[in-house]
XYZ file of C-alpha atoms in Angstrom:
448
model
C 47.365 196.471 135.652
C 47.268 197.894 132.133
C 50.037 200.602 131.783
C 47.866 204.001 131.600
C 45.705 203.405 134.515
C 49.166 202.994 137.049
C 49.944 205.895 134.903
C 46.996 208.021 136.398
C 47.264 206.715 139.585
C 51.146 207.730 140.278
C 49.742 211.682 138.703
C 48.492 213.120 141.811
C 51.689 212.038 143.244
C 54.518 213.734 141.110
C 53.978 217.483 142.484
C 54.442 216.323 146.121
C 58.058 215.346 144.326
C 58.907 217.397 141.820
C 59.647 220.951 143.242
C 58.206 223.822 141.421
C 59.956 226.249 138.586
C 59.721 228.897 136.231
C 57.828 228.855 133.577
C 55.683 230.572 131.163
C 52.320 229.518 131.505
C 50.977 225.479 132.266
C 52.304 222.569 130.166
C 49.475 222.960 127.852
C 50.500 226.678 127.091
C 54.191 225.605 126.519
C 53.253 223.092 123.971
C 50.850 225.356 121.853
C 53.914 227.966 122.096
C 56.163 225.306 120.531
C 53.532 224.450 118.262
C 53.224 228.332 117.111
C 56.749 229.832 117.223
C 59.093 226.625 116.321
C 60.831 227.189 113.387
C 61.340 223.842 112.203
C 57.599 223.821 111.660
C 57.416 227.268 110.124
C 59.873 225.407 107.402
C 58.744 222.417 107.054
C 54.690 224.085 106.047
C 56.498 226.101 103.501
C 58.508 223.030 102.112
C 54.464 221.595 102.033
C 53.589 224.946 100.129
C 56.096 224.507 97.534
C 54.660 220.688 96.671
C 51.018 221.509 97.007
C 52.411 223.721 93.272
C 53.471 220.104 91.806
C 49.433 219.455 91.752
C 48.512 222.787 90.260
C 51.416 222.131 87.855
C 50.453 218.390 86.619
C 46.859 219.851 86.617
C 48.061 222.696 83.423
C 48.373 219.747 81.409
C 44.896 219.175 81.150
C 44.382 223.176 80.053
C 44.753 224.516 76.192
C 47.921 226.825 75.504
C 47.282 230.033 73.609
C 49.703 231.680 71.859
C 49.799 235.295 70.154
C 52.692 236.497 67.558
C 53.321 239.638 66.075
C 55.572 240.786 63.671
C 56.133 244.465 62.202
C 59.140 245.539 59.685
C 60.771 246.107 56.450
C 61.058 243.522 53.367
C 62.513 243.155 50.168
C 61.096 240.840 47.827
C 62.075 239.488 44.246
C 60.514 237.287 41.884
C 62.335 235.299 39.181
C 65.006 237.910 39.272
C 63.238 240.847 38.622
C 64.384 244.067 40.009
C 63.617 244.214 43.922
C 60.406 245.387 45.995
C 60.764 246.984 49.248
C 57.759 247.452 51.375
C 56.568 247.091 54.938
C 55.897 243.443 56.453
C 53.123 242.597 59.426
C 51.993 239.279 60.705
C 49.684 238.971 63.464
C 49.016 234.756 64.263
C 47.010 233.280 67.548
C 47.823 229.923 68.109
C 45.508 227.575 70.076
C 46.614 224.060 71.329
C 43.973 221.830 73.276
C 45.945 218.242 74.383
C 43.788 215.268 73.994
C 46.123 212.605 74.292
C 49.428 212.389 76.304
C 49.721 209.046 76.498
C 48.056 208.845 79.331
C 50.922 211.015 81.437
C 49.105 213.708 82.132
C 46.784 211.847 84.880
C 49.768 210.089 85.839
C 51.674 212.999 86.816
C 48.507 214.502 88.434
C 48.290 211.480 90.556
C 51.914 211.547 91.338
C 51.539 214.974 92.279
C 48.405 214.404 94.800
C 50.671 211.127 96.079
C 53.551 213.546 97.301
C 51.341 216.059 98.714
C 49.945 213.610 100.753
C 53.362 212.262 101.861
C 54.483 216.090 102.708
C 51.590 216.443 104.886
C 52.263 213.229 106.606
C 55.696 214.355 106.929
C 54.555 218.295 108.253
C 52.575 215.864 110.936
C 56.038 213.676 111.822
C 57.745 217.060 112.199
C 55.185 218.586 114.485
C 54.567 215.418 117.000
C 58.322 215.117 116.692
C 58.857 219.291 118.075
C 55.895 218.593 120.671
C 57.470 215.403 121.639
C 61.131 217.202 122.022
C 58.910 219.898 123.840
C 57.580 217.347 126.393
C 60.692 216.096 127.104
C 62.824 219.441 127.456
C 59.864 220.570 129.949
C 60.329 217.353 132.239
C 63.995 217.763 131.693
C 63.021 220.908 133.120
C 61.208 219.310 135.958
C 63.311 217.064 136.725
C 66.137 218.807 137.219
C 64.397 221.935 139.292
C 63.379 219.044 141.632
C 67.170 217.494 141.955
C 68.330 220.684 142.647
C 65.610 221.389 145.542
C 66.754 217.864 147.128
C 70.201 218.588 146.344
C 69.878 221.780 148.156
C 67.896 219.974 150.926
C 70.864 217.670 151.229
C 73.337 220.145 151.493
C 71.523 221.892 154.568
C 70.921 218.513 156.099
C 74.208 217.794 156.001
C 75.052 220.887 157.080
C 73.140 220.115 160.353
C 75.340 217.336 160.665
C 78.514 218.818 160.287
C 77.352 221.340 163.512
C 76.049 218.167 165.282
C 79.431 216.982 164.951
C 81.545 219.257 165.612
C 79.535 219.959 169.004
C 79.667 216.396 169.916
C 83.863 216.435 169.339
C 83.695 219.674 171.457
C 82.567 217.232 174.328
C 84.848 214.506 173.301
C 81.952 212.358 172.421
C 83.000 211.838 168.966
C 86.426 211.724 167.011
C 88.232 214.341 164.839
C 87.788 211.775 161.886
C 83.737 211.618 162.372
C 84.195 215.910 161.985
C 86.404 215.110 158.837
C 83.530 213.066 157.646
C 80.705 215.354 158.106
C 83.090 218.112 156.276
C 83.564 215.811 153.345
C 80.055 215.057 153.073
C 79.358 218.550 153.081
C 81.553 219.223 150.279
C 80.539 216.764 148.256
C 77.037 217.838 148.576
C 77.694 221.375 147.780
C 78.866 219.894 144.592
C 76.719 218.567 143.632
C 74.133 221.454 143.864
C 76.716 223.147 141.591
C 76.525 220.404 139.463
C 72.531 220.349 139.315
C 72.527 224.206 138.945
C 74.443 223.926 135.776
C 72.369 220.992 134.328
C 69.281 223.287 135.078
C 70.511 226.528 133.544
C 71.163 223.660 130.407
C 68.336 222.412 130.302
C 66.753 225.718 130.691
C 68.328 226.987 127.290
C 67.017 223.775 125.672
C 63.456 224.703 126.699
C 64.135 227.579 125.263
C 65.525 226.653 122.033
C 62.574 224.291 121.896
C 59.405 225.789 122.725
C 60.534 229.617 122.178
C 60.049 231.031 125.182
C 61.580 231.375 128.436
C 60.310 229.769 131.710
C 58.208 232.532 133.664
C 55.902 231.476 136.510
C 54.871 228.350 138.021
C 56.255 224.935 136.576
C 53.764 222.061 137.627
C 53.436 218.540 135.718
C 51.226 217.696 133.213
C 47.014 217.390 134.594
C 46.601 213.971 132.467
C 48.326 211.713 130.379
C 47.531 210.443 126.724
C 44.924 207.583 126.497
C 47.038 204.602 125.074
C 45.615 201.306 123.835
C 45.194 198.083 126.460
C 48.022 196.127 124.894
C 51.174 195.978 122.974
C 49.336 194.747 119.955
C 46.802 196.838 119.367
C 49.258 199.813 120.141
C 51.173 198.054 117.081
C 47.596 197.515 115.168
C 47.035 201.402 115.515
C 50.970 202.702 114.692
C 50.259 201.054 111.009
C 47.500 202.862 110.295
C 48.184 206.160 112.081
C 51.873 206.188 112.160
C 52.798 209.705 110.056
C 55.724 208.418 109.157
C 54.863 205.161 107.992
C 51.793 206.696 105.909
C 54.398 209.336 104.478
C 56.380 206.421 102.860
C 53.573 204.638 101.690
C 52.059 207.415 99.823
C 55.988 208.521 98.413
C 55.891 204.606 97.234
C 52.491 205.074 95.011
C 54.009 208.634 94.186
C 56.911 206.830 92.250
C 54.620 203.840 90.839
C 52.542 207.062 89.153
C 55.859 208.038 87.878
C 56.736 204.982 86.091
C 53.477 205.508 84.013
C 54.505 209.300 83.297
C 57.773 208.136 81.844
C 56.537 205.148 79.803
C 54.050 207.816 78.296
C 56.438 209.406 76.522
C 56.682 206.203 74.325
C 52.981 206.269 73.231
C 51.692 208.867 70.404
C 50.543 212.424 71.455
C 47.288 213.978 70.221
C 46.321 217.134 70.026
C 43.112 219.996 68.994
C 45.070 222.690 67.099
C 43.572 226.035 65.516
C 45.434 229.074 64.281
C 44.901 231.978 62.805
C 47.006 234.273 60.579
C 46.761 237.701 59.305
C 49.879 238.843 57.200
C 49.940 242.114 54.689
C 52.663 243.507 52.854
C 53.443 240.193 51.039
C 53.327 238.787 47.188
C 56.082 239.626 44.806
C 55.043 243.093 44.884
C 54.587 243.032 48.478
C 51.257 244.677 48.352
C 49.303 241.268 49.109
C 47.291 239.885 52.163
C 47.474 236.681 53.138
C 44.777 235.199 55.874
C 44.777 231.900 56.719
C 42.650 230.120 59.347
C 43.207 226.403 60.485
C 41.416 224.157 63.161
C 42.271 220.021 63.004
C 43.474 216.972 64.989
C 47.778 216.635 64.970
C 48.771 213.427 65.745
C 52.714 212.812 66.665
C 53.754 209.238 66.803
C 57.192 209.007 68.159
C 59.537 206.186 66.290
C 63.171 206.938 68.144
C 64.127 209.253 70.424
C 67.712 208.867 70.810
C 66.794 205.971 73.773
C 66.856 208.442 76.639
C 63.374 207.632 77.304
C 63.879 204.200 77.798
C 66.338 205.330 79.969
C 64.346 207.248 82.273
C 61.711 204.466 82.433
C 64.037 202.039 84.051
C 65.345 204.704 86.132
C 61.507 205.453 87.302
C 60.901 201.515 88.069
C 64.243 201.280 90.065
C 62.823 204.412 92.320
C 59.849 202.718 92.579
C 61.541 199.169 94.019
C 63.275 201.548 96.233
C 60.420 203.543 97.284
C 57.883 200.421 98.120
C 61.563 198.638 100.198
C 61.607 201.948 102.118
C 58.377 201.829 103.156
C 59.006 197.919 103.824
C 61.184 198.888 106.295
C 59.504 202.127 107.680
C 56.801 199.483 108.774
C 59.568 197.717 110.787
C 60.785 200.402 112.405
C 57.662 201.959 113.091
C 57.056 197.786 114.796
C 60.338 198.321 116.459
C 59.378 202.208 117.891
C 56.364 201.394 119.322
C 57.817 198.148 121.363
C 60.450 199.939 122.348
C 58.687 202.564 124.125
C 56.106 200.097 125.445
C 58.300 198.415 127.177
C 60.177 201.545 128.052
C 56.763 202.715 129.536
C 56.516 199.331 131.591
C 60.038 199.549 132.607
C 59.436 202.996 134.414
C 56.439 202.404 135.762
C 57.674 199.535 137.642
C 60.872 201.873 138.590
C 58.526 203.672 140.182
C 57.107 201.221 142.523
C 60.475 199.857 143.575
C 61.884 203.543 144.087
C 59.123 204.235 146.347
C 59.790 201.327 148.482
C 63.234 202.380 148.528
C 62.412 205.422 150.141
C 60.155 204.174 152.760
C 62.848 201.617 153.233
C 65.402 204.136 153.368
C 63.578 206.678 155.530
C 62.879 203.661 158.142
C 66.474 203.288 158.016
C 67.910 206.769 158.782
C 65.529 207.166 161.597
C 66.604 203.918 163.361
C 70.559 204.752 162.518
C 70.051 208.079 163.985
C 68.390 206.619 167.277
C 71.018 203.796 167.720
C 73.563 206.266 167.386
C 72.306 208.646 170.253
C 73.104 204.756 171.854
C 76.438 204.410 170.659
C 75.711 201.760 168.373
C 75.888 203.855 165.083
C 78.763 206.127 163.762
C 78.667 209.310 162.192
C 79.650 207.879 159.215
C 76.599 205.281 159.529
C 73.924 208.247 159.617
C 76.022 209.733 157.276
C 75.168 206.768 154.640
C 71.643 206.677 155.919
C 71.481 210.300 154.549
C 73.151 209.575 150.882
C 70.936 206.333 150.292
C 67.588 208.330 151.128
C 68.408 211.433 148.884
C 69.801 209.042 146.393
C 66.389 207.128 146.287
C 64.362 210.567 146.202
C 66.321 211.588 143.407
C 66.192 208.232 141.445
C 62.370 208.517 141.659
C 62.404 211.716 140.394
C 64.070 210.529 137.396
C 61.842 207.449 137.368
C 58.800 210.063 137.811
C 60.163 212.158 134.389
C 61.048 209.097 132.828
C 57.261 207.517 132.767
C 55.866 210.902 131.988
C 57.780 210.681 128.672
C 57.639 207.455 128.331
C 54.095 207.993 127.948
C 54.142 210.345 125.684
C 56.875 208.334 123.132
C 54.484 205.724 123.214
C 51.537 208.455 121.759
C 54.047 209.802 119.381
C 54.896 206.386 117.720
C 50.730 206.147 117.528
C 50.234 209.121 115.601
C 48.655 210.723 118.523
C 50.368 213.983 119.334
C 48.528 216.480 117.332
C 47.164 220.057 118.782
C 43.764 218.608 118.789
C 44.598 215.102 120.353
C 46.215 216.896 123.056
C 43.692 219.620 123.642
C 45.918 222.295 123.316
C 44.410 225.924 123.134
C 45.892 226.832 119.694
C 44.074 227.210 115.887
C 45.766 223.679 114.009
C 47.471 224.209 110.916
C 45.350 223.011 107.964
C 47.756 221.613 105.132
C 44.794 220.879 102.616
C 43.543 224.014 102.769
C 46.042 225.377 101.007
C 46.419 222.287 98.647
C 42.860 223.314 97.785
C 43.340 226.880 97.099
C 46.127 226.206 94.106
C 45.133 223.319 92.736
C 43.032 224.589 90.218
C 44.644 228.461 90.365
C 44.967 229.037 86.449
C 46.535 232.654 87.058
C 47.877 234.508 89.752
C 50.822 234.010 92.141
């Protein structure tokens, strides 16, 4: 049977297992508080913010520069050595520069730009399915443990029982001192271990915490449904290589630094520009009474012949980061491969745990009920029902664990598909638009 349908049919049965805890709100409201307070997200949009300027920047080279001078003071002027002027000095110049020809570096770096903001807000979606996948699992972990701790409880007070059964029994001289000592031991070593699950609670607890940003209030129950995942291992792999955020992060960095290569070799090529000035002067001549206006508008060419070979430089530099940027993504395909048949088969592997751990405790139930009646015979020890007891409330607890463990599983498998996002997992919560932003300063000419 194909992995998500067992999924849905082993749903209905977790509550009746996993005991109930605090917590603030359903597992839908804990994952759009992650998704709002985490702070890792918080930095990780304004790291985005920052590179959405690298567009608006590259896109300045396209605009004219305009430049105003002014200059006011004193001046002595003499002419073929005749006796010196003094007089007052102004110059008032506007500059105008229009490129038309950058070697073709301005696009380049515009389409670098655009490359990188699409690999930040692949990366802003990594970071986000990554926090809601760390979410999902601190809840369970939550879950999980609240539920080991009810059984370990449960144990103790069975055991408990026990011990009084026991001791009653040696009161009549029906059993021996040593089945009292091993009741007692029993006993302690149960009480340990609800010590022991106590503290891995409270842990797990502050990791919630840490996690979603909030502490657990109210009612803890497991998730309603579970994501939809594909019918097979391959076409979960067909889907992670076009959906993967990761993977589509490094592909876009890898055209990024192809982009750059064509920036750099730019510099080699000749620059054209559309100049115009004008220039107002007064107070000049040899008897510094003049005025002097001159207006200019024409083409300036610059045609660069050496330049000291650091540009060279920089070009082979840009083509080496551009090998190393297209073998990154190379491998960012492989492990992407590797993630998502990993937690297939770690999906398939708890699924199946949970078949065999429920036939362990029907076995083991069957068990302790047929120990305890062929002890009321004679036939069974203390010690006997004693072991009946640990091998049932070790199988309850190893389904538990099996229980968290597919829930997760579940969700690892969505994760390495792309498919934890707000809206993918219906959460209640306004989604964080990275190209809205993109939009609004990409063509910004003033203003911060």
């Amino acid at each position: 049977m194909h992995p998500f349908r067992l999924i849905c049919a082993f749903v209905a049965a977790v509550p009746c297992v996993l005991a109930p805890m605090a917590h603030a709100g359903s597992f839908e409201d804990a994952l759009a508080a992650a998704y709002t307070n985490n702070p890792r997200i918080k930095i990780e949009r304004q790291r985005l913010e920052a590179t959405d300027e690298g567009v608006a920047q590259a896109v300045s080279g396209f605009r004219p520069t305009v430049t105003a001078n002014y200059n006011n003071g004193g001046q002595r002027t003499s002419f073929n050595g005749a006796a010196s002027v003094r007089g007052n000095s102004e110059i008032k110049q506007l500059r105008l520069e229009q490129p038309l020809f950058r070697g073709g570096g301005t696009w380049s770096s515009y389409q670098s730009a655009l490359q990188r903001v699409k690999a930040g807000q692949y990366d802003l979606s990594a970071l986000e399915q990554r926090v809601l996948l760390d979410s999902i699992t601190a809840y369970m972990s939550v879950v999980e443990l609240s539920a080991i701790l009810d059984l370990s409880r449960q144990n103790e007070v069975v055991l408990g029982e026990q011990l009084k059964a026991a001791t009653t029994r040696f009161s009549v001289g029906e059993v021996t001192r040593t089945d009292v000592a091993q009741a007692q031991a029993r006993l302690s070593g149960a009480k340990s271990s609800v010590i022991t699950a106590e503290g891995n609670l409270l842990s797990a607890i502050a990791t919630y915490e840490r996690t979603i940003g909030v502490r657990p209030e109210g009612t803890l129950t497991v998730p309603d449904s579970l994501p939809e995942l594909p019918e097979s291992l391959d076409l979960a792999l067909e889907r992670a290589r076009s959906a993967n955020p990761q993977l589509l992060s490094a592909l876009h960095a890898a055209k990024a630094s192809t982009y750059d290569v064509d920036t750099n070799q730019a510099v080699l090529l000749p620059r054209v520009n559309l100049v115009g000035s004008l220039s107002r002067q007064t107070g000049t001549g040899a008897a510094g009474t003049s005025d002097f206006d001159q207006d200019r508008f024409g083409v300036e060419v610059a045609i660069p012949l050496y330049q000291a070979g650091a540009e060279w430089s920089r070009v082979r530099e840009a083509q080496a980061a551009a090998r190393q940027r297209s073998h990154e993504s190379i491998d960012q395909r492989l492990s992407v491969d590797e993630a998502v048949t990993q937690s297939w088969e770690q999906l398939e592997s708890a699924i199946a745990n949970i078949t065999t751990r429920n036939d362990q405790i029907q076995a083991a139930s069957l068990a302790l009920e047929g120990v305890k009646q062929e002890q009321q015979f004679g036939a069974r020890t203390v010690l006997d029902v004693l072991d009946a007891e640990q091998e049932l409330f070790s199988a309850r607890t190893n389904l538990v664990r099996a229980q968290r463990d597919r829930i997760v599983a579940a969700y690892n498998v969505a994760f390495t598909l792309g498919q934890l996002t707000p809206s993918q997992l219906g959460l209640k919560v306004a989604a964080y638009d990275p190209q809205a932003h993109a939009d609004d300063v990409r063509w910004q000419p003033l203003g911060f």
